[in-house]
XYZ file of C-alpha atoms in Angstrom:
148
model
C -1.885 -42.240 35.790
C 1.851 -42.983 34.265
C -0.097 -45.390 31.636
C -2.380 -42.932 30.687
C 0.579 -40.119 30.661
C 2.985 -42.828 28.565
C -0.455 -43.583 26.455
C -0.712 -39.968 25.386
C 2.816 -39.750 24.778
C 2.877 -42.754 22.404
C 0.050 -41.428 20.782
C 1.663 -38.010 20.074
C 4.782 -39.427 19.043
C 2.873 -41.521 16.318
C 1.188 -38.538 15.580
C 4.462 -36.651 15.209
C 6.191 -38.812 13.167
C 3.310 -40.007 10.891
C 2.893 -36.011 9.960
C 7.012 -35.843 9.324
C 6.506 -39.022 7.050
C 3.516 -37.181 4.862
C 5.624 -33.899 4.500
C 8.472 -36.063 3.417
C 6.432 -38.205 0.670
C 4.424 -35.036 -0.424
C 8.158 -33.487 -0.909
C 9.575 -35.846 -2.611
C 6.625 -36.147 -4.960
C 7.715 -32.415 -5.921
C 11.485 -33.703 -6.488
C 12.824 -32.520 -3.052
C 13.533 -33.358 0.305
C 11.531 -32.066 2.888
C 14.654 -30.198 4.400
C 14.722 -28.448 1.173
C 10.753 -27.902 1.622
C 11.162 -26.412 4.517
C 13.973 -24.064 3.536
C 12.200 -22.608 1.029
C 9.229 -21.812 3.086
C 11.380 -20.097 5.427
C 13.037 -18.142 2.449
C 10.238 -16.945 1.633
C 8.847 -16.523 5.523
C 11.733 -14.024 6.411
C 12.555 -13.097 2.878
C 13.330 -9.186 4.579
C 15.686 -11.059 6.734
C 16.667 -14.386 6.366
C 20.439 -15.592 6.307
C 22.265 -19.268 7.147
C 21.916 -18.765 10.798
C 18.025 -17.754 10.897
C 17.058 -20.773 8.635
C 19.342 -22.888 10.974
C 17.592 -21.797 14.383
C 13.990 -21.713 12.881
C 14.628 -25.596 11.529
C 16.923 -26.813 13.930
C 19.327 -28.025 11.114
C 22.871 -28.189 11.186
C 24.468 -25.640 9.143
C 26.255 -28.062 7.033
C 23.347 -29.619 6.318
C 21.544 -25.907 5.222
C 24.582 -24.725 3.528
C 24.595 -28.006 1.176
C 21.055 -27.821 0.948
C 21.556 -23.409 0.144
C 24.440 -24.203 -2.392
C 22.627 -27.101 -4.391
C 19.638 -24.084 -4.370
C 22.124 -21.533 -5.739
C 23.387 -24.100 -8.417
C 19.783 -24.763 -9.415
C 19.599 -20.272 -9.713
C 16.670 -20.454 -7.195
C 18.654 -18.324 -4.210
C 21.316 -16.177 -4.259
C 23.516 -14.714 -1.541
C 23.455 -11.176 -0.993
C 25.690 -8.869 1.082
C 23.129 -8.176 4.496
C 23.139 -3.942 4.566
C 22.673 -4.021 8.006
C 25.497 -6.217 9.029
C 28.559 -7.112 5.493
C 29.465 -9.603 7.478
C 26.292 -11.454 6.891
C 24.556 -12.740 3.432
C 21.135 -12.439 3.033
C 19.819 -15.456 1.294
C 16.926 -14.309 -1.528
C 15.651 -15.398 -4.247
C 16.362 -15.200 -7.782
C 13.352 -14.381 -10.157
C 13.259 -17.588 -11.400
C 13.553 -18.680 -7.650
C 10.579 -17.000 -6.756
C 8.212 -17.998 -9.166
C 9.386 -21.810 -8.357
C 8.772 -21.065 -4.890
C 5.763 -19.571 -5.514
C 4.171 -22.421 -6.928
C 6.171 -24.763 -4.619
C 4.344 -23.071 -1.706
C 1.117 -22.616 -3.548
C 0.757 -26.232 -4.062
C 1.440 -27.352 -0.402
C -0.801 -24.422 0.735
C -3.442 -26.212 -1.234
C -2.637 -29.818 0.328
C -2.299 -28.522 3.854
C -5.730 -26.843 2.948
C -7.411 -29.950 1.765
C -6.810 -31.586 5.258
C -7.855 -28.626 7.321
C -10.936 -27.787 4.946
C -12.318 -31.378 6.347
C -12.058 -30.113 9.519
C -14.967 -28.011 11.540
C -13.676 -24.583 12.479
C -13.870 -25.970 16.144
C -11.671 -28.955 15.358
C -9.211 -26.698 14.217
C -9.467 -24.277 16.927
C -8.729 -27.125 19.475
C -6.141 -28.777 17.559
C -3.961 -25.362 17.345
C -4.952 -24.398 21.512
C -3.355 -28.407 22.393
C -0.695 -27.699 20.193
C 0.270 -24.347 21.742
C -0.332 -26.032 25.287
C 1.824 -28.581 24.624
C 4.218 -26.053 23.314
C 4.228 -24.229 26.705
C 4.285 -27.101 29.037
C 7.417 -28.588 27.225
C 9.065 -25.159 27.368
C 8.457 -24.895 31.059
C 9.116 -28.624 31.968
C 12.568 -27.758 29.996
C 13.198 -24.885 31.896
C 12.593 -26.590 35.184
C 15.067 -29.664 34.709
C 18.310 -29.537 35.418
């Protein structure tokens, strides 16, 4: 059983970072890093909301690494800080006009590739591959919460 267990686990991990490796040459294609990528989409996610610390815990980056990443952004006039109105102490990271529309067809265009693999998938294959994810999500939250 440990084979099979260690078999699965190679096998996901080679799934994990093969997937990391695509988002990072379909980023770079578009003149970014996928860090960046991923920033933006999360700008625009929690655009109601969204500050340093939110894009930090939703991409488990190190905030020097989102605050070089929000400040070469700011440079480029695609996000601005705002003051937060319900906390000063806080900016709200949004983006500028021209930010939006870059976004906009930043996100647009990985929609579309993200839709080109899915759209070769059946509905079912689709519907299983998000239920194992979300399993997998569960059992590796409660396997973490179990260790000491």
């Amino acid at each position: 059983m440990q084979d099979s267990i260690q078999n699965t686990l190679r096998a996901y991990y080679d799934f994990w970072f093969s997937c990391n490796a695509l988002y990072e040459k379909w980023a770079k294609r578009q003149g970014i890093t996928v860090n960046t990528l991923f920033v933006i989409y999360t700008v625009n996610a929690y655009q109601e909301t969204c500050n340093q610390r939110l894009i930090c815990e939703k991409l488990m980056l190190p905030k020097q690494t989102v605050n070089t990443i929000l400040e070469a952004l700011t440079r480029k006039g695609i996000v601005e800080k705002k003051a937060d109105p319900s906390d000063k102490r806080n900016k709200r990271i949004a983006f500028t006009k021209t930010g939006a529309d870059y976004a906009g067809q930043l996100l647009k265009s990985l929609s579309a590739f993200e839709e080109k693999a899915l759209g070769t998938m059946t509905q079912e294959e689709r519907e299983a591959f998000t239920r194992t994810s979300q399993i997998m999500l569960a059992r590796l939250e409660e396997a973490l919460g179990t260790d000491s």
